[in-house]
Amino acid sequence: MTTYSHTVALTADFAFNERIPEVRRQEIRNSISGLITQQIDANTRRRELAAEDRALATALQEPYLDQLRNSPRGADALRLATERSRTRTVDVRDLPREAAENPSRHVPAGALDYPFPPTRDFEGPPTRIFGVPYDFHWFWHDLNGSPAFNRIVDDANGRAALDARVGNASGATGTLVNAHAGYGVSLRSDRRVNCMARSYRSTQDFGAAAAGFDADATVEAGCEMTVMQAGNLVAIATDKRFRGRVSGSIGHPTENYGYDSGGFGPGAVIEVLWTMEANTDYELNVGGWVYAESHNGIGGAGAQSQIDAKIIFMSLWQQ
């Protein structure tokens, strides 16, 4: 465990292809650690704002709760809401664990530019195509919360799967999970060039959340592409596959959310553009992420966020 600025704690696991020298491995570790710090800082601020909203909602609701507690019918209703939400758990499923075949064998190189339309500045086939096995893989989770209930990172087929569970979801150990996993390649040029990168990938996704009275739960998942240089974030693009938030209120004492992609799909187009300086090392990273958070109130709450991603190709255009 390493502590960075703003007392943000993080953990990261890496694995490298044998062709990457040790000095370059340490540079990659430093770059990914810099990215993690930035993302955790941003997420911490988001959670602080959400906590302020919850505190305001509690303050506004308290007078009504006092009236309910002092009313025989209201007190009975509060007890019923509490008991009902305790048994209202999240519909949990497990990630399939069987090894997947190398998906790039069945995807022609031309698929990298389909269904992506040509851009004004970058046309034609990619300058370079990167397939499995990639130069390195990484995994991390925010130590302000718990690790993923399950993760599968398989270099042989570019699979990055994550299962986050919080609250009353089966197997959950806390109220927050923010976890990321994926793959990267090392880039370098002997001249200054303009670059565009894309990734052909496919995921299947699942999210579920349930909240009782005065409780809430949030789930998110998606894919992300980043370019890093010496620990600095150069470019980022995100494909959020789903987001759901539920909360129990006086008008709706329980609320549920469910999302299922129904199988693998390529998702939205994501791409990054940047200028690569001469004789400078960069890292191009593609992976999946999950987020789940819950807070109990008078009633309980739970959530599960799951992504099973196949990073099939990364492609690079240069000019």
CSV table of C-alpha atoms in Angstrom, one decimal:
chain,number,residue,atom,x,y,z
A,1,MET,CA,0.0,0.0,0.0
A,2,THR,CA,1.3,3.5,-0.9
A,3,THR,CA,-0.1,6.8,0.4
A,4,TYR,CA,-0.2,9.7,-2.1
A,5,SER,CA,-1.3,13.4,-1.8
A,6,HIS,CA,-4.5,14.3,0.0
A,7,THR,CA,-4.1,11.2,2.1
A,8,VAL,CA,-5.6,9.0,-0.6
A,9,ALA,CA,-4.7,5.4,-0.2
A,10,LEU,CA,-4.5,3.1,-3.2
A,11,THR,CA,-3.3,-0.3,-4.2
A,12,ALA,CA,-2.3,-1.5,-7.7
A,13,ASP,CA,-1.2,-4.9,-9.1
A,14,PHE,CA,0.8,-5.1,-12.3
A,15,ALA,CA,2.0,-7.9,-14.6
A,16,PHE,CA,4.4,-7.3,-17.6
A,17,ASN,CA,5.2,-9.0,-20.8
A,18,GLU,CA,8.8,-10.3,-20.7
A,19,ARG,CA,9.8,-8.0,-23.6
A,20,ILE,CA,9.4,-4.9,-21.3
A,21,PRO,CA,12.7,-4.0,-19.6
A,22,GLU,CA,12.7,-3.3,-15.9
A,23,VAL,CA,13.5,0.4,-16.2
A,24,ARG,CA,10.4,0.8,-18.4
A,25,ARG,CA,8.3,-1.3,-16.0
A,26,GLN,CA,9.0,1.2,-13.2
A,27,GLU,CA,8.0,4.1,-15.4
A,28,ILE,CA,4.8,2.4,-16.3
A,29,ARG,CA,4.0,1.7,-12.6
A,30,ASN,CA,4.6,5.4,-11.8
A,31,SER,CA,2.3,6.5,-14.7
A,32,ILE,CA,-0.5,4.2,-13.7
A,33,SER,CA,-0.1,5.3,-10.1
A,34,GLY,CA,-0.4,8.9,-11.1
A,35,LEU,CA,-3.6,8.1,-13.0
A,36,ILE,CA,-5.1,6.2,-10.0
A,37,THR,CA,-4.4,9.2,-7.7
A,38,GLN,CA,-6.2,11.6,-10.1
A,39,GLN,CA,-9.2,9.3,-10.4
A,40,ILE,CA,-9.5,8.6,-6.7
A,41,ASP,CA,-9.2,12.4,-5.9
A,42,ALA,CA,-12.0,13.1,-8.4
A,43,ASN,CA,-14.2,10.3,-7.0
A,44,THR,CA,-13.5,11.4,-3.4
A,45,ARG,CA,-14.8,14.9,-4.3
A,46,ARG,CA,-17.9,13.4,-5.9
A,47,ARG,CA,-18.6,11.4,-2.8
A,48,GLU,CA,-18.2,14.4,-0.6
A,49,LEU,CA,-20.8,16.3,-2.6
A,50,ALA,CA,-23.1,13.3,-2.5
A,51,ALA,CA,-22.7,13.2,1.3
A,52,GLU,CA,-23.7,16.8,1.5
A,53,ASP,CA,-26.8,16.1,-0.5
A,54,ARG,CA,-27.7,13.2,1.8
A,55,ALA,CA,-27.2,15.3,4.9
A,56,LEU,CA,-29.5,18.0,3.5
A,57,ALA,CA,-32.2,15.4,2.6
A,58,THR,CA,-32.0,14.0,6.1
A,59,ALA,CA,-32.4,17.4,7.7
A,60,LEU,CA,-35.5,18.1,5.5
A,61,GLN,CA,-37.0,14.8,6.2
A,62,GLU,CA,-36.5,14.8,10.0
A,63,PRO,CA,-39.6,16.9,10.9
A,64,TYR,CA,-41.8,14.4,9.0
A,65,LEU,CA,-40.2,11.5,10.7
A,66,ASP,CA,-40.8,13.0,14.1
A,67,GLN,CA,-44.5,13.3,13.2
A,68,LEU,CA,-44.6,9.7,12.1
A,69,ARG,CA,-42.9,8.4,15.2
A,70,ASN,CA,-45.4,10.3,17.4
A,71,SER,CA,-48.4,8.8,15.5
A,72,PRO,CA,-49.5,5.2,16.2
A,73,ARG,CA,-50.2,4.6,12.5
A,74,GLY,CA,-47.0,6.4,11.4
A,75,ALA,CA,-44.9,4.4,13.9
A,76,ASP,CA,-46.4,1.1,12.5
A,77,ALA,CA,-45.6,2.2,9.0
A,78,LEU,CA,-42.0,3.0,9.9
A,79,ARG,CA,-41.6,-0.5,11.5
A,80,LEU,CA,-43.1,-2.1,8.3
A,81,ALA,CA,-40.7,-0.1,6.1
A,82,THR,CA,-37.8,-1.2,8.1
A,83,GLU,CA,-38.7,-4.9,8.1
A,84,ARG,CA,-39.7,-4.9,4.4
A,85,SER,CA,-36.4,-3.4,3.2
A,86,ARG,CA,-34.3,-5.9,5.3
A,87,THR,CA,-35.6,-8.7,3.2
A,88,ARG,CA,-35.4,-6.8,-0.1
A,89,THR,CA,-31.9,-8.0,-1.2
A,90,VAL,CA,-30.1,-7.5,-4.5
A,91,ASP,CA,-30.5,-10.1,-7.3
A,92,VAL,CA,-26.8,-11.3,-7.4
A,93,ARG,CA,-25.2,-13.4,-10.1
A,94,ASP,CA,-21.6,-14.6,-10.5
A,95,LEU,CA,-19.1,-14.0,-13.3
A,96,PRO,CA,-18.6,-17.0,-15.6
A,97,ARG,CA,-15.2,-18.3,-14.8
A,98,GLU,CA,-14.4,-20.5,-17.9
A,99,ALA,CA,-11.4,-19.3,-20.0
A,100,ALA,CA,-12.4,-17.5,-23.2
A,101,GLU,CA,-10.7,-18.2,-26.5
A,102,ASN,CA,-8.4,-15.5,-27.9
A,103,PRO,CA,-11.1,-13.3,-29.6
A,104,SER,CA,-8.7,-11.6,-32.0
A,105,ARG,CA,-8.4,-14.8,-34.1
A,106,HIS,CA,-12.0,-14.2,-35.4
A,107,VAL,CA,-11.9,-10.4,-35.9
A,108,PRO,CA,-10.3,-9.1,-39.2
A,109,ALA,CA,-8.1,-6.1,-38.9
A,110,GLY,CA,-10.6,-4.1,-41.0
A,111,ALA,CA,-13.1,-4.4,-38.2
A,112,LEU,CA,-11.0,-1.8,-36.3
A,113,ASP,CA,-12.4,0.9,-38.5
A,114,TYR,CA,-15.9,-0.3,-38.5
A,115,PRO,CA,-18.5,1.0,-37.5
A,116,PHE,CA,-16.2,3.9,-36.8
A,117,PRO,CA,-16.6,6.7,-39.4
A,118,PRO,CA,-13.4,8.1,-40.9
A,119,THR,CA,-12.2,11.4,-39.3
A,120,ARG,CA,-11.1,14.5,-41.1
A,121,ASP,CA,-7.5,14.2,-40.0
A,122,PHE,CA,-7.0,10.4,-39.8
A,123,GLU,CA,-8.1,8.2,-42.7
A,124,GLY,CA,-7.3,4.8,-43.9
A,125,PRO,CA,-6.1,1.8,-42.0
A,126,PRO,CA,-4.3,2.1,-38.6
A,127,THR,CA,-0.6,2.7,-38.5
A,128,ARG,CA,-0.2,0.0,-35.8
A,129,ILE,CA,-2.5,-2.7,-34.4
A,130,PHE,CA,-1.9,-4.2,-30.9
A,131,GLY,CA,-3.4,-7.5,-30.0
A,132,VAL,CA,-3.1,-9.9,-27.1
A,133,PRO,CA,-0.9,-10.4,-25.3
A,134,TYR,CA,-0.4,-6.7,-24.5
A,135,ASP,CA,2.7,-5.2,-22.9
A,136,PHE,CA,1.2,-5.2,-19.4
A,137,HIS,CA,-2.0,-5.5,-17.3
A,138,TRP,CA,-3.0,-3.6,-14.2
A,139,PHE,CA,-5.7,-3.8,-11.5
A,140,TRP,CA,-6.5,-1.4,-8.7
A,141,HIS,CA,-9.2,-0.5,-6.2
A,142,ASP,CA,-9.8,2.5,-4.1
A,143,LEU,CA,-8.8,1.7,-0.5
A,144,ASN,CA,-11.4,4.2,0.8
A,145,GLY,CA,-13.7,1.2,0.1
A,146,SER,CA,-13.5,-2.6,-0.4
A,147,PRO,CA,-11.9,-4.6,-3.2
A,148,ALA,CA,-14.0,-6.2,-5.9
A,149,PHE,CA,-15.9,-9.4,-4.8
A,150,ASN,CA,-14.3,-11.1,-7.9
A,151,ARG,CA,-11.9,-10.1,-10.7
A,152,ILE,CA,-10.6,-12.0,-13.7
A,153,VAL,CA,-7.6,-10.6,-15.7
A,154,ASP,CA,-6.5,-13.1,-18.3
A,155,ASP,CA,-3.5,-12.0,-20.5
A,156,ALA,CA,-4.1,-14.8,-23.0
A,157,ASN,CA,-7.4,-13.4,-24.2
A,158,GLY,CA,-7.5,-9.8,-23.1
A,159,ARG,CA,-10.3,-10.4,-20.6
A,160,ALA,CA,-10.8,-8.0,-17.7
A,161,ALA,CA,-13.9,-8.8,-15.6
A,162,LEU,CA,-14.9,-7.2,-12.3
A,163,ASP,CA,-17.8,-7.8,-9.9
A,164,ALA,CA,-18.5,-5.2,-7.2
A,165,ARG,CA,-20.9,-5.9,-4.3
A,166,VAL,CA,-21.9,-3.6,-1.4
A,167,GLY,CA,-24.4,-3.4,1.3
A,168,ASN,CA,-26.8,-6.4,1.6
A,169,ALA,CA,-25.6,-8.0,-1.7
A,170,SER,CA,-24.4,-11.5,-1.1
A,171,GLY,CA,-20.7,-11.6,-0.4
A,172,ALA,CA,-20.4,-7.9,0.1
A,173,THR,CA,-17.9,-6.7,2.7
A,174,GLY,CA,-18.5,-2.9,2.8
A,175,THR,CA,-20.5,0.0,1.4
A,176,LEU,CA,-18.1,1.2,-1.4
A,177,VAL,CA,-16.2,-0.5,-4.3
A,178,ASN,CA,-14.4,1.4,-7.0
A,179,ALA,CA,-12.3,-1.0,-9.0
A,180,HIS,CA,-10.5,-0.9,-12.4
A,181,ALA,CA,-8.7,-3.5,-14.5
A,182,GLY,CA,-7.2,-3.5,-18.0
A,183,TYR,CA,-4.3,-3.6,-20.3
A,184,GLY,CA,-1.7,-1.3,-21.8
A,185,VAL,CA,1.0,-0.9,-24.5
A,186,SER,CA,4.1,1.2,-24.4
A,187,LEU,CA,4.5,3.8,-27.2
A,188,ARG,CA,7.4,5.8,-28.5
A,189,SER,CA,8.3,7.7,-31.7
A,190,ASP,CA,11.6,9.1,-33.0
A,191,ARG,CA,9.7,12.2,-34.3
A,192,ARG,CA,6.8,14.4,-33.2
A,193,VAL,CA,3.5,13.0,-34.5
A,194,ASN,CA,-0.2,13.6,-34.1
A,195,CYS,CA,-1.9,10.4,-32.9
A,196,MET,CA,-5.4,8.9,-32.6
A,197,ALA,CA,-6.1,5.6,-30.7
A,198,ARG,CA,-9.2,3.4,-30.6
A,199,SER,CA,-9.9,0.0,-29.2
A,200,TYR,CA,-12.2,-2.7,-30.5
A,201,ARG,CA,-13.7,-4.3,-27.4
A,202,SER,CA,-16.8,-6.1,-26.3
A,203,THR,CA,-18.5,-6.3,-22.9
A,204,GLN,CA,-21.4,-7.9,-21.2
A,205,ASP,CA,-22.7,-5.8,-18.2
A,206,PHE,CA,-25.0,-6.3,-15.2
A,207,GLY,CA,-26.2,-3.9,-12.5
A,208,ALA,CA,-28.6,-4.2,-9.7
A,209,ALA,CA,-29.5,-1.9,-6.7
A,210,ALA,CA,-32.1,-1.9,-4.0
A,211,ALA,CA,-32.8,0.7,-1.3
A,212,GLY,CA,-35.3,0.9,1.6
A,213,PHE,CA,-36.7,3.9,3.3
A,214,ASP,CA,-34.1,6.7,3.9
A,215,ALA,CA,-31.4,4.6,2.2
A,216,ASP,CA,-29.7,4.8,-1.2
A,217,ALA,CA,-27.5,2.8,-3.6
A,218,THR,CA,-25.6,3.6,-6.8
A,219,VAL,CA,-24.1,1.4,-9.5
A,220,GLU,CA,-22.0,2.2,-12.6
A,221,ALA,CA,-19.7,0.4,-15.0
A,222,GLY,CA,-18.0,1.0,-18.3
A,223,CYS,CA,-14.8,1.0,-20.3
A,224,GLU,CA,-12.1,3.6,-20.3
A,225,MET,CA,-9.1,4.5,-22.6
A,226,THR,CA,-6.3,6.7,-21.3
A,227,VAL,CA,-2.9,8.0,-22.5
A,228,MET,CA,-0.3,8.6,-19.8
A,229,GLN,CA,3.2,10.1,-20.0
A,230,ALA,CA,5.5,10.3,-17.0
A,231,GLY,CA,2.6,10.0,-14.5
A,232,ASN,CA,0.5,12.7,-16.3
A,233,LEU,CA,-2.9,12.1,-17.9
A,234,VAL,CA,-2.6,13.2,-21.5
A,235,ALA,CA,-6.0,12.0,-22.9
A,236,ILE,CA,-9.0,10.1,-21.6
A,237,ALA,CA,-12.2,8.7,-23.1
A,238,THR,CA,-15.0,6.8,-21.3
A,239,ASP,CA,-17.8,4.5,-22.4
A,240,LYS,CA,-20.2,4.3,-19.5
A,241,ARG,CA,-22.4,1.2,-20.0
A,242,PHE,CA,-24.9,2.0,-17.3
A,243,ARG,CA,-25.6,4.1,-14.2
A,244,GLY,CA,-28.4,3.5,-11.7
A,245,ARG,CA,-29.3,5.2,-8.4
A,246,VAL,CA,-32.1,4.3,-6.1
A,247,SER,CA,-33.4,5.8,-2.9
A,248,GLY,CA,-36.3,5.1,-0.5
A,249,SER,CA,-38.4,8.1,0.4
A,250,ILE,CA,-41.7,8.8,2.2
A,251,GLY,CA,-43.6,8.6,-1.2
A,252,HIS,CA,-41.7,5.5,-2.3
A,253,PRO,CA,-40.3,3.6,0.7
A,254,THR,CA,-38.5,1.0,-1.4
A,255,GLU,CA,-36.9,1.3,-4.9
A,256,ASN,CA,-35.1,-1.2,-7.2
A,257,TYR,CA,-32.9,-0.8,-10.3
A,258,GLY,CA,-31.9,-3.5,-12.7
A,259,TYR,CA,-29.8,-3.5,-15.9
A,260,ASP,CA,-28.6,-6.5,-18.0
A,261,SER,CA,-26.9,-6.0,-21.4
A,262,GLY,CA,-28.2,-9.5,-22.4
A,263,GLY,CA,-24.8,-10.5,-23.8
A,264,PHE,CA,-21.7,-9.1,-25.3
A,265,GLY,CA,-21.8,-5.9,-27.4
A,266,PRO,CA,-19.2,-3.4,-28.7
A,267,GLY,CA,-20.6,-0.3,-26.9
A,268,ALA,CA,-20.0,3.3,-28.0
A,269,VAL,CA,-17.1,4.6,-29.9
A,270,ILE,CA,-14.3,5.9,-27.7
A,271,GLU,CA,-11.1,7.4,-29.0
A,272,VAL,CA,-8.2,9.6,-27.8
A,273,LEU,CA,-6.2,12.2,-29.7
A,274,TRP,CA,-2.9,13.7,-28.7
A,275,THR,CA,0.5,14.8,-29.9
A,276,MET,CA,3.3,12.4,-29.3
A,277,GLU,CA,6.6,14.1,-28.7
A,278,ALA,CA,9.8,12.7,-30.1
A,279,ASN,CA,11.8,10.2,-28.1
A,280,THR,CA,9.2,10.2,-25.3
A,281,ASP,CA,7.6,7.2,-23.7
A,282,TYR,CA,3.8,6.9,-23.5
A,283,GLU,CA,1.3,4.3,-22.2
A,284,LEU,CA,-2.0,3.6,-24.0
A,285,ASN,CA,-4.4,1.8,-21.6
A,286,VAL,CA,-7.8,0.2,-22.1
A,287,GLY,CA,-9.9,-1.5,-19.5
A,288,GLY,CA,-13.1,-1.8,-17.6
A,289,TRP,CA,-14.3,-0.3,-14.3
A,290,VAL,CA,-17.1,-0.8,-11.8
A,291,TYR,CA,-18.5,1.4,-9.1
A,292,ALA,CA,-21.0,0.4,-6.4
A,293,GLU,CA,-22.0,2.3,-3.2
A,294,SER,CA,-24.8,2.0,-0.7
A,295,HIS,CA,-25.9,3.7,2.5
A,296,ASN,CA,-28.4,2.4,5.0
A,297,GLY,CA,-31.1,4.6,6.5
A,298,ILE,CA,-34.1,3.3,8.3
A,299,GLY,CA,-34.1,0.7,5.7
A,300,GLY,CA,-31.3,-1.3,4.1
A,301,ALA,CA,-29.5,-1.0,0.8
A,302,GLY,CA,-27.4,-3.1,-1.5
A,303,ALA,CA,-25.9,-3.0,-5.0
A,304,GLN,CA,-23.9,-5.1,-7.5
A,305,SER,CA,-22.1,-3.7,-10.5
A,306,GLN,CA,-20.4,-6.1,-13.0
A,307,ILE,CA,-18.5,-5.8,-16.3
A,308,ASP,CA,-17.0,-8.6,-18.3
A,309,ALA,CA,-14.8,-7.0,-20.9
A,310,LYS,CA,-12.8,-8.4,-23.8
A,311,ILE,CA,-10.1,-6.0,-25.0
A,312,ILE,CA,-9.8,-7.4,-28.5
A,313,PHE,CA,-7.5,-4.9,-30.3
A,314,MET,CA,-6.0,-1.5,-29.7
A,315,SER,CA,-5.2,0.6,-32.8
A,316,LEU,CA,-3.1,3.6,-33.4
A,317,TRP,CA,-3.1,6.2,-36.2
A,318,GLN,CA,-0.1,8.5,-36.7
A,319,GLN,CA,0.7,11.4,-39.0
